[in-house]
Coordinates of C-alpha atoms and ligand atoms in Angstrom, one line a residue:
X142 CA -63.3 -28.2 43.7
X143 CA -63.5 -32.1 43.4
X144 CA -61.2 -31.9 46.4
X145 CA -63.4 -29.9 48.9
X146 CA -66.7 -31.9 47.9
X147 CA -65.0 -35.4 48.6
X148 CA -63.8 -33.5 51.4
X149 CA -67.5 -32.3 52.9
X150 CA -69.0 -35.8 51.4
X151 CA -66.5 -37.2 53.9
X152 CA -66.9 -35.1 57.5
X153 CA -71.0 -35.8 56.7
X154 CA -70.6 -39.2 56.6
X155 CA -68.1 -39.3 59.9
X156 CA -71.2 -37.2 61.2
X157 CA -73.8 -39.6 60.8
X158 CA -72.1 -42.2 63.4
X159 CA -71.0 -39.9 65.7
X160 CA -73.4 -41.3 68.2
X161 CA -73.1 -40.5 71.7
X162 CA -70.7 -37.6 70.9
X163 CA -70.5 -36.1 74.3
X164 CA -71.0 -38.7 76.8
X165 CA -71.3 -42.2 77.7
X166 CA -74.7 -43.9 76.7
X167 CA -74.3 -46.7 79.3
X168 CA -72.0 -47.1 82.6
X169 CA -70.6 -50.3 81.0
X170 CA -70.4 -49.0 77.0
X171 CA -69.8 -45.3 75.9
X172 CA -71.6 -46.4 72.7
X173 CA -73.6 -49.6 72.6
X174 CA -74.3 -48.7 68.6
X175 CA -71.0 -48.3 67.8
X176 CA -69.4 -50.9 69.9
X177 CA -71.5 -53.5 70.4
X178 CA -73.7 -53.9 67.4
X179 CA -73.7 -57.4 65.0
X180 CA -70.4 -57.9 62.8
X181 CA -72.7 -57.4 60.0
X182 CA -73.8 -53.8 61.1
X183 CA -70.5 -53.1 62.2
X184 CA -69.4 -53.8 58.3
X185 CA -72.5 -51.6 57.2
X186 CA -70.7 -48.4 58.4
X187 CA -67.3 -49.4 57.8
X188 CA -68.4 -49.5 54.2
X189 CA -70.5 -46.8 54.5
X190 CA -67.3 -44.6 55.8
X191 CA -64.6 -46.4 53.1
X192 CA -66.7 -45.4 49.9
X193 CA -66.5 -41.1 51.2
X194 CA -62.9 -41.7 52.8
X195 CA -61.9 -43.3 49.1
X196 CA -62.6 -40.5 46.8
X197 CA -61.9 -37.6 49.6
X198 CA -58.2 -39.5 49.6
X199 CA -57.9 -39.5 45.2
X200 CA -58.9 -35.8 45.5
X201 CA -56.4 -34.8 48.1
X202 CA -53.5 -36.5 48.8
X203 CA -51.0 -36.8 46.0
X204 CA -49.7 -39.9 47.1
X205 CA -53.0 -42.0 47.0
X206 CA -53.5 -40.5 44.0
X207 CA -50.6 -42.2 42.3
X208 CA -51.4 -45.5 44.1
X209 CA -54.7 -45.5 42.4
X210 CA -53.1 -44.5 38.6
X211 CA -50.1 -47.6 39.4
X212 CA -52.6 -50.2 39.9
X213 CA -55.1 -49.1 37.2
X214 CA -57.8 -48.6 39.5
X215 CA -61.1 -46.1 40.1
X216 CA -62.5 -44.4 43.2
X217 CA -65.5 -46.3 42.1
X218 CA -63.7 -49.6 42.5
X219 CA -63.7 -49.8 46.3
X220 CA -67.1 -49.5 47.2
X221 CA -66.3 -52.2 49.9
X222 CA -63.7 -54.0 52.5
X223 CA -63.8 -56.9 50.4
X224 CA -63.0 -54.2 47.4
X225 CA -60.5 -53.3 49.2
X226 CA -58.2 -55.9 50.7
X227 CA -58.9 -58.0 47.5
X228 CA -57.5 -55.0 45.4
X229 CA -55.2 -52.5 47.1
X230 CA -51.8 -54.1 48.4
X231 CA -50.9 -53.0 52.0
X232 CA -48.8 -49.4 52.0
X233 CA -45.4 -50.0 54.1
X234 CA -43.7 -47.7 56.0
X235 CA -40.9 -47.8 53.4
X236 CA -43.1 -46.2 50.8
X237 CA -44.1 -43.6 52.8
X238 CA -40.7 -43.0 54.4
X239 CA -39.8 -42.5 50.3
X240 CA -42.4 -39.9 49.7
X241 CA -41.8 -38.1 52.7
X242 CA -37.9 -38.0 51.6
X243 CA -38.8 -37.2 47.9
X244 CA -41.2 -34.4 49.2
X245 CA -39.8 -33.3 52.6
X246 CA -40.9 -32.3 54.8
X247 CA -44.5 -33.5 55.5
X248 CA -45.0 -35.8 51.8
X249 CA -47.8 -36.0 49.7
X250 CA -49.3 -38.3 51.1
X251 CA -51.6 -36.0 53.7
X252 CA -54.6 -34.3 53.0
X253 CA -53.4 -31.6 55.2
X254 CA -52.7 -28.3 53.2
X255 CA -51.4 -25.0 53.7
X256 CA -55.1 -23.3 53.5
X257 CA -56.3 -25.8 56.1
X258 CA -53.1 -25.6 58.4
X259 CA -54.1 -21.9 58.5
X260 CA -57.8 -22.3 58.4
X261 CA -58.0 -25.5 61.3
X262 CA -54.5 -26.5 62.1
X263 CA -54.3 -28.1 65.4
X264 CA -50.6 -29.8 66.2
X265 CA -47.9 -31.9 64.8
X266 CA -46.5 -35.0 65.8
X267 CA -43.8 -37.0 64.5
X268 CA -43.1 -41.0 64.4
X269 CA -40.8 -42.1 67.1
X270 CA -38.2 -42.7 64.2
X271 CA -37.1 -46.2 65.0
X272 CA -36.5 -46.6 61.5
X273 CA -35.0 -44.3 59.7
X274 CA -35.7 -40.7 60.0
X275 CA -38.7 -39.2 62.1
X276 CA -41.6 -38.4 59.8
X277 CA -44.0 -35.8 61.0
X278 CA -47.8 -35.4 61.1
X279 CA -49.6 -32.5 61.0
X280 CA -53.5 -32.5 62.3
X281 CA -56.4 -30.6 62.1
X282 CA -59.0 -29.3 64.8
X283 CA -61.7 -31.8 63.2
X284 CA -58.6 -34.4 64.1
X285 CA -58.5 -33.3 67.4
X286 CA -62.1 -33.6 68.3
X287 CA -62.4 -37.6 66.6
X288 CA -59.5 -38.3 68.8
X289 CA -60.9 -37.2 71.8
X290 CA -64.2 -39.1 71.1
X291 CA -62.6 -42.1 70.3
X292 CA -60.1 -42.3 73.1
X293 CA -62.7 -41.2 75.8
X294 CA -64.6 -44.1 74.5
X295 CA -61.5 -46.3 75.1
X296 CA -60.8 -45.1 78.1
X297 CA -64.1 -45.5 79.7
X298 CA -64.0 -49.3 78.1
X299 CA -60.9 -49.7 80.3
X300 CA -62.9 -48.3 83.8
X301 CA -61.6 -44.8 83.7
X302 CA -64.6 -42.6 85.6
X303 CA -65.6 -40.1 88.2
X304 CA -63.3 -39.8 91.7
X305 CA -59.9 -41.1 89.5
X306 CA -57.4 -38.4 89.0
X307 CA -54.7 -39.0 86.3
X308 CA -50.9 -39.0 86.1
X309 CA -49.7 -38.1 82.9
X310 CA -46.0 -39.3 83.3
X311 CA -45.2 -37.7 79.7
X312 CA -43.0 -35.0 78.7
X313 CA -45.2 -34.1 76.6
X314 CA -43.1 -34.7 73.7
X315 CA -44.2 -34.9 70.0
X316 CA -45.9 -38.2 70.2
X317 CA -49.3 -38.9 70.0
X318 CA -50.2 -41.6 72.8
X319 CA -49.9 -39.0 75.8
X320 CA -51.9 -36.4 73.6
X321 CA -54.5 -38.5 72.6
X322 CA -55.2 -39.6 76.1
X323 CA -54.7 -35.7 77.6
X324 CA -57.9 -34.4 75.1
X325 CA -60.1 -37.7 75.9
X326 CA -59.6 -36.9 80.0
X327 CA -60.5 -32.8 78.3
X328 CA -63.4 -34.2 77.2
X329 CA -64.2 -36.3 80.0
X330 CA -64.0 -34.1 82.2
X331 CA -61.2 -35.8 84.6
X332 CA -59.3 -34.2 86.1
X333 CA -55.2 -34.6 85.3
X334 CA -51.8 -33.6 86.8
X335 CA -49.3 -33.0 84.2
X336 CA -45.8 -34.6 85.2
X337 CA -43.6 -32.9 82.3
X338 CA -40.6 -31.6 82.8
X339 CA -40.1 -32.9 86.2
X340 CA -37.5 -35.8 87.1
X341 CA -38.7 -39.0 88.8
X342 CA -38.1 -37.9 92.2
X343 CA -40.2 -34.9 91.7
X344 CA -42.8 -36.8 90.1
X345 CA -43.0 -39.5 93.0
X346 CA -43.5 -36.6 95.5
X347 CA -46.5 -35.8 93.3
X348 CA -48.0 -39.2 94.2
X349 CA -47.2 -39.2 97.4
X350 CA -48.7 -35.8 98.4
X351 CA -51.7 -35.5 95.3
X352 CA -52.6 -39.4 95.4
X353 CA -53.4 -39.6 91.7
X354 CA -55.1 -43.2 91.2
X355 CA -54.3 -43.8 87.6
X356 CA -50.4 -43.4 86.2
X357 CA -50.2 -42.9 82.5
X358 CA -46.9 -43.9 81.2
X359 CA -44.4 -46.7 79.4
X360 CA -43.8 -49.7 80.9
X361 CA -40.1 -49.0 81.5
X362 CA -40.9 -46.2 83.1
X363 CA -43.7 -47.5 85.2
X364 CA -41.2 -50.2 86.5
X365 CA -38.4 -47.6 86.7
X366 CA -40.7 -45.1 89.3
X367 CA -41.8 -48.2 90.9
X368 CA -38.1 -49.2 91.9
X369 CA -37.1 -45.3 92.6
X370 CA -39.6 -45.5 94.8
X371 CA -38.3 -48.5 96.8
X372 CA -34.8 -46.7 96.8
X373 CA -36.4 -44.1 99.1
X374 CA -38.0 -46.3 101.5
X375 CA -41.4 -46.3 100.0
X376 CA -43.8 -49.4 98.8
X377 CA -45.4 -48.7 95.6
X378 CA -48.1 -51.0 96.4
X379 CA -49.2 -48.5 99.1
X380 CA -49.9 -45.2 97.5
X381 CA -53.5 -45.8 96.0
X382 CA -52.6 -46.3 92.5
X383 CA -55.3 -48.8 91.0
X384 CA -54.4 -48.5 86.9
X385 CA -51.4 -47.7 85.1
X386 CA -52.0 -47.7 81.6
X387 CA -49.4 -48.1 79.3
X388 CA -48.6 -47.8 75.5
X389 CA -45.7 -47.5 73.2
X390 CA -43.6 -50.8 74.4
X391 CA -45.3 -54.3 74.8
X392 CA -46.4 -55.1 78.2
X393 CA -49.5 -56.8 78.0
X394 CA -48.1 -59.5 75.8
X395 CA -45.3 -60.7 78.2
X396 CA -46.6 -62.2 81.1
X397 CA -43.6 -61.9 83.3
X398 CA -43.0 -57.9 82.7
X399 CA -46.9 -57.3 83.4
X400 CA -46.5 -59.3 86.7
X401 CA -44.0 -57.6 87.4
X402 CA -45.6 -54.1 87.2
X403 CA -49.1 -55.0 88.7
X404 CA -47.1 -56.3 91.3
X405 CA -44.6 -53.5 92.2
X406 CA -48.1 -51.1 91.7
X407 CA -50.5 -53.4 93.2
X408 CA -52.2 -51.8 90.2
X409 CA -54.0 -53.8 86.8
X410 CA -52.7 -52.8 83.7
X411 CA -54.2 -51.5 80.7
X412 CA -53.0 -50.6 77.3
X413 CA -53.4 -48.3 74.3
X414 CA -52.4 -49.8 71.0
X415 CA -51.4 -47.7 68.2
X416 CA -49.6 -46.0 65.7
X417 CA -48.5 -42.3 64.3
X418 CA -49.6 -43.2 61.0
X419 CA -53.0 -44.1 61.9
X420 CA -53.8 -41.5 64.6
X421 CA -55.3 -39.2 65.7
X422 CA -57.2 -42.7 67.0
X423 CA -56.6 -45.4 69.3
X424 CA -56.5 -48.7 67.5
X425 CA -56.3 -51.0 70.5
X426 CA -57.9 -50.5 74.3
X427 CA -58.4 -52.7 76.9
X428 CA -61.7 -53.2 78.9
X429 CA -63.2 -54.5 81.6
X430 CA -62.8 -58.3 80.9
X431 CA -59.0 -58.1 81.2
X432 CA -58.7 -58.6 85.0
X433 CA -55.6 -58.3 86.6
X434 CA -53.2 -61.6 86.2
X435 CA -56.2 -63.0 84.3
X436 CA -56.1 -63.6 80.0
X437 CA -55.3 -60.8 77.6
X438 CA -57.3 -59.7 74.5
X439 CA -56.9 -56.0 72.7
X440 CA -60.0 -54.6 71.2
X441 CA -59.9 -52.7 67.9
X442 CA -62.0 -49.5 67.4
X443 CA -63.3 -51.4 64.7
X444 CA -65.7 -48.4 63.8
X445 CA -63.2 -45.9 63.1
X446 CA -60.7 -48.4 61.6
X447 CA -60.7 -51.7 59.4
X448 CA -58.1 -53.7 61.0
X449 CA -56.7 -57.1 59.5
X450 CA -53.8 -59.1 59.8
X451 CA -51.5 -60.3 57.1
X452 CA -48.9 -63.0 56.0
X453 CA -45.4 -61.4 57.0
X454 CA -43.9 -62.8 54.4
X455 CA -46.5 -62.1 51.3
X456 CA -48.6 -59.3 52.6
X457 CA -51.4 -61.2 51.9
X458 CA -54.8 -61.3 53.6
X459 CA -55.2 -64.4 56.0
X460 CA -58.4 -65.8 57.1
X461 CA -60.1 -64.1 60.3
X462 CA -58.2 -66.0 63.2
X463 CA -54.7 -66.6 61.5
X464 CA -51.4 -64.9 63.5
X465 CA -49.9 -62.7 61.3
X466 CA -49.2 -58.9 61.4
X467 CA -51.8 -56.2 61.4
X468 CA -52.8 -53.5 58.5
X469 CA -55.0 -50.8 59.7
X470 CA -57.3 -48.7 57.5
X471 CA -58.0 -45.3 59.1
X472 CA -61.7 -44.0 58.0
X473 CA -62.2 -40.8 60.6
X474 CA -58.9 -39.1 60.0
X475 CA -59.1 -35.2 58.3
X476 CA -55.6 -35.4 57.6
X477 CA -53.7 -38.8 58.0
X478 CA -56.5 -41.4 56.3
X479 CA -55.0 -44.7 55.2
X480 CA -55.7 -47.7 53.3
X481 CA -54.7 -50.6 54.5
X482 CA -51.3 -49.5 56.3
X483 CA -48.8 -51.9 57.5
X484 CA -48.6 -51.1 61.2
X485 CA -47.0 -54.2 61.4
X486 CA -46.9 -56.0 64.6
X487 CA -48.0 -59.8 64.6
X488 CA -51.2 -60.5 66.3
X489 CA -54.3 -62.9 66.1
X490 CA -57.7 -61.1 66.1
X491 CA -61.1 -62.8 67.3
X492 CA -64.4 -61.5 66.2
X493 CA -66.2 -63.2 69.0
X494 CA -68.3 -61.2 71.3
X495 CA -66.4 -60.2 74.6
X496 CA -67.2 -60.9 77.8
X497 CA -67.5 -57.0 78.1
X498 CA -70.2 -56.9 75.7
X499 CA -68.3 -55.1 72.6
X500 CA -68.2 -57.3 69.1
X501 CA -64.9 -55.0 68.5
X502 CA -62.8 -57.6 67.3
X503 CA -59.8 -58.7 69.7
X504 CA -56.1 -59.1 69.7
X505 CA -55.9 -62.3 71.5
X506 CA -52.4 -62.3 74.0
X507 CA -52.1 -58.7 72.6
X508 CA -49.1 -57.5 70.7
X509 CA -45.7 -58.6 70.8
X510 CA -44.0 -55.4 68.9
X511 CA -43.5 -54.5 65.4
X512 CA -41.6 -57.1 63.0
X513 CA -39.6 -53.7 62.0
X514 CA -38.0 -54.8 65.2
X515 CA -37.7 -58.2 64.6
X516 CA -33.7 -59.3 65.5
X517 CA -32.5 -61.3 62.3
X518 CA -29.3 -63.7 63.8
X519 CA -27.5 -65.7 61.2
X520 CA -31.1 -66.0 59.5
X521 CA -32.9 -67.2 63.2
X522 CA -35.5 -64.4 64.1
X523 CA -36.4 -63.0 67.4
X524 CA -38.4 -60.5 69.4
X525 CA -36.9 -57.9 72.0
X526 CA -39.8 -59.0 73.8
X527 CA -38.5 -62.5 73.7
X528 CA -35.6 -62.0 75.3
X529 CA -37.6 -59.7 77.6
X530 CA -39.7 -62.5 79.1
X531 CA -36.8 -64.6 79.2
X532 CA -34.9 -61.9 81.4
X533 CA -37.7 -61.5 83.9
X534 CA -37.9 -65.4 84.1
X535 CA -35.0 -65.4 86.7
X536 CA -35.9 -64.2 90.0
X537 CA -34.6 -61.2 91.1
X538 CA -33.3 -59.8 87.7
X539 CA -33.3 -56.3 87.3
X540 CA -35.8 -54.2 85.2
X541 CA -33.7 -53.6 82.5
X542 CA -31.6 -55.2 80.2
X543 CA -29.7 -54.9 77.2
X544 CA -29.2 -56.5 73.7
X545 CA -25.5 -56.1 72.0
X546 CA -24.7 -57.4 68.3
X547 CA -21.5 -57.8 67.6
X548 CA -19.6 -59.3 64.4
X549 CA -16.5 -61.2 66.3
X550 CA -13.1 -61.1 65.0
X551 CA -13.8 -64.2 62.8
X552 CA -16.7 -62.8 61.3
X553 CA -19.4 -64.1 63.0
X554 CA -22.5 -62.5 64.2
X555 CA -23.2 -62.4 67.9
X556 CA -25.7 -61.7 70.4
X557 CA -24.6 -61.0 74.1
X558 CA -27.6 -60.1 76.9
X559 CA -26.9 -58.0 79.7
X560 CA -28.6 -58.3 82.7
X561 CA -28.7 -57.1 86.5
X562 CA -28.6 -59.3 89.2
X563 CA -27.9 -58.7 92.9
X564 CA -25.7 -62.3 92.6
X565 CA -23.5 -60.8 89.8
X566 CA -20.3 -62.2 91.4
X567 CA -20.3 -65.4 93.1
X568 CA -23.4 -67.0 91.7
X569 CA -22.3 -65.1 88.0
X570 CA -21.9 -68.1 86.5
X571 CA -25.2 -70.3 87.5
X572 CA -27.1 -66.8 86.5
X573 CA -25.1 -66.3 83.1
X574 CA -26.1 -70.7 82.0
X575 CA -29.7 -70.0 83.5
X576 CA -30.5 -67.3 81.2
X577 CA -28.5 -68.5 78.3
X578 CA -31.1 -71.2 78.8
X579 CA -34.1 -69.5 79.1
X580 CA -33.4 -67.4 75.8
X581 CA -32.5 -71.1 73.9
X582 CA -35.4 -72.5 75.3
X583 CA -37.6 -69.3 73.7
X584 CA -35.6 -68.5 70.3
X585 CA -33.8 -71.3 69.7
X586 CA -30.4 -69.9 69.8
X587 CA -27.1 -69.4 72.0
X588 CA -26.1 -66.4 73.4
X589 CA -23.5 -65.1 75.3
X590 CA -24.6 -63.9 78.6
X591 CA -23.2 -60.8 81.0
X592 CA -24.6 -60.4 84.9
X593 CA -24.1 -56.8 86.2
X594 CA -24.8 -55.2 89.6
X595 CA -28.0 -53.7 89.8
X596 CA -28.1 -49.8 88.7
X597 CA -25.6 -50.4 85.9
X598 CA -27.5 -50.1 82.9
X599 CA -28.8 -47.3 81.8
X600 CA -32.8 -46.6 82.7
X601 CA -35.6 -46.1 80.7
X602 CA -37.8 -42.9 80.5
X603 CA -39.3 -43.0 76.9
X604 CA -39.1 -45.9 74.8
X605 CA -36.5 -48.1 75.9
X606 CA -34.0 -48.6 73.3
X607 CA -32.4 -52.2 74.2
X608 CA -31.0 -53.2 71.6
X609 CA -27.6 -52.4 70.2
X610 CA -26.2 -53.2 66.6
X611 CA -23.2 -52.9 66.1
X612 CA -22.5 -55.7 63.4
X613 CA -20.5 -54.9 60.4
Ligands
ZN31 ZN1 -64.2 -56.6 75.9

């Protein structure tokens, strides 16, 4: 019984800030009360929200429930963030990757259950699986409608309105990013054309006849169309996209790739910021201050999440301002809440108010990816996204690229980058020193360096995978 009280206790709370639950309140700010109210009000409700999301989690999800027990600790001893980031150490995706293997197939850590699955179930998604194996989430109808409110909300921040027509270049696969955005433009009430199941020439030949204005996809893909489209003697820049907004790669965060794509598109960028784990919710959004070419800063739904960054190394809480990797506290999700989860990717939030108007605090420069992808080289540490930048540094490059690690004959760990280059013969060997440079110069180490024709890799649809290991 103590499970379906905390349970109600919970969705009345959630109830109480749903302001503006079916439409914008201003042209500029779907909900000025929500969004850009003091940091001190702002804290009111996420406090409000974490004292009914903390005893609705003990109640119903046997792997809180345990948490609580190992570290000695009450419901009743997080009545606040401060309670809470000074008392309850940051969940990894390690320990829920055990539970979910320990009690496959969905874990105990949801507070989804077979009554509610019948009673509300909506879909289920699962994590991309870049680690390890895919874990899956299963959401409710309550879910559904939290997400659609929240992500509408993000998607007007970022300029989405009346007269656009959306893209969804999305196969409509398990993952959440292309979902979450489909039920926002539901509730919007913008219209969509839905590109699954179609290759890329079919999908360009829906651009060029429909004229969509906004292109929802990755940014490999986004460059990928861009350049299919060039092979068949059409200029990207001319077919009336304005936005293309992009999640589940980095792109904001290295300059050179989001040149590259505004560029090509004659379009500005935008970005969702998420993770499985967290949804059914946004975490980051863009909005109207991030021009195109101009800085780069994130917000965070701060309303429907806590979000804080922590030392990579300890996992402990660093003061407001200080780069380290972010931990996200869901507080408005039925059946995937969290406390203070490890998404993981380094960042450095401002609390400042933005130019836009919201006090949402901001990802300054964005994200760079998650440290789970971190490349560890004879102990020197490095981003994909790195190398990325360094790639797109020499003119001309192709769009994609590729990462191999090898252990050579004598043992040693290597790293060679592949890259495509309409010089690959004569001028191979200037190209090959250039880059070598341009990755030294980044992540302090030497590389080896291929230069293939153009079209040789493989391309990206989904998330690029660019990086093989094949060390011993
Ligand atoms: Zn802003």
């Amino acid at each position: 019984m103590r499970a379906d009280t905390t349970r109600s206790a919970w969705l009345a709370t959630l109830e109480r800030f749903r302001h503006d639950w079916d439409r914008p309140a201003t042209a500029a700010i779907w909900s000025p009360r929500l969004e850009s109210v003091s940091r001190d009000e702002l804290r009111a409700i996420q406090n409000e929200k974490l004292r009914a999301v903390v005893p609705f989690l003990y109640e119903n999800s046997a792997f809180y429930r345990q948490r609580f027990e190992r570290l000695g600790l009450l419901p009743s001893d997080i009545r606040d963030v401060d309670d809470l980031v000074a008392k309850w150490p940051v969940v990894d995706k390690a320990e829920m990757m055990a539970d979910a293997l320990a009690h496959p197939p969905y874990g105990t850590y949801t507070a989804m259950t077979e009554a509610l699955w019948a009673e509300r179930g909506w879909m289920m998604f699962s994590s991309s699986g870049t680690s390890g194996v895919p874990r899956v989430f299963r959401y409710s109808h309550v879910d559904r409608e939290q997400w659609a409110w929240a992500n509408a909300r993000a998607l007007h921040a970022m300029g989405f309105g009346k007269g656009d027509t959306v893209f969804m270049l999305t196969g409509y696969g398990p993952h959440v990013f292309s979902w979450g955005v489909q039920v926002a433009l539901f509730k919007m009430g913008l219209p969509t054309l839905p590109g699954g199941g179609m290759d890329t020439k079919a999908r360009l030949a829906v651009i060029l006849r429909f004229r969509p204005t906004i292109l929802l996809c990755t940014p490999s893909y986004a460059l990928h169309l861009a350049r299919v489209a060039q092979e068949l003697g059409h200029d990207p820049a001319r077919l009336g996209v304005r936005t293309i907004l992009v999640g589940g790669e980095p792109a904001l965060s290295i300059a050179p790739t989001r040149q590259r794509i505004e560029g090509l598109w004659n379009a500005r960028l935008v970005e969702f910021y998420g993770c499985t784990e967290a949804a059914p919710h946004v975490g980051g959004y863009s909005c109207a201050a991030l021009q195109r070419g101009g800085p780069v800063a994130t917000h965070l739904a701060e309303d429907i999440q806590i979000w804080e960054t922590v030392d990579p190394e300890t996992k402990r809480p660093l003061a407001p301002g200080a780069r380290g990797l972010t931990v996200c506290s869901s507080l408005n999700s039925e059946t995937s809440p969290q406390l203070r989860f490890l998404v993981g990717d380094f960042a450095t939030l401002e609390a400042g108010r933005c130019a836009c108007g919201r006090t949402h605090a901001r990802a300054l420069g964005s994200f760079s990816g998650r440290a789970d992808d971190l490349i560890n080289l004879r102990g020197i540490k490095m981003y994909p996204a790195q190398v990325e930048d360094a790639v797109r540094a020499i003119p001309d490059s192709g769009d994609e690229f590729e990462i191999v690690l090898e252990t050579d004959p004598a043992g040693l760990d290597i790293m060679t980058v592949c890259f495509e280059h309409p010089e690959h013969g004569s001028a191979g060997m200037a190209l090959r020193q250039r880059l070598a440079d341009e990755i030294r110069s980044r992540c302090e180490v030497r590389v080896g360096v291929e230069v293939v024709a153009p079209g040789t890799l493989p391309k990206t649809e989904f998330k690029a995978k660019r990086v093989k290991d094949r060390r011993r």
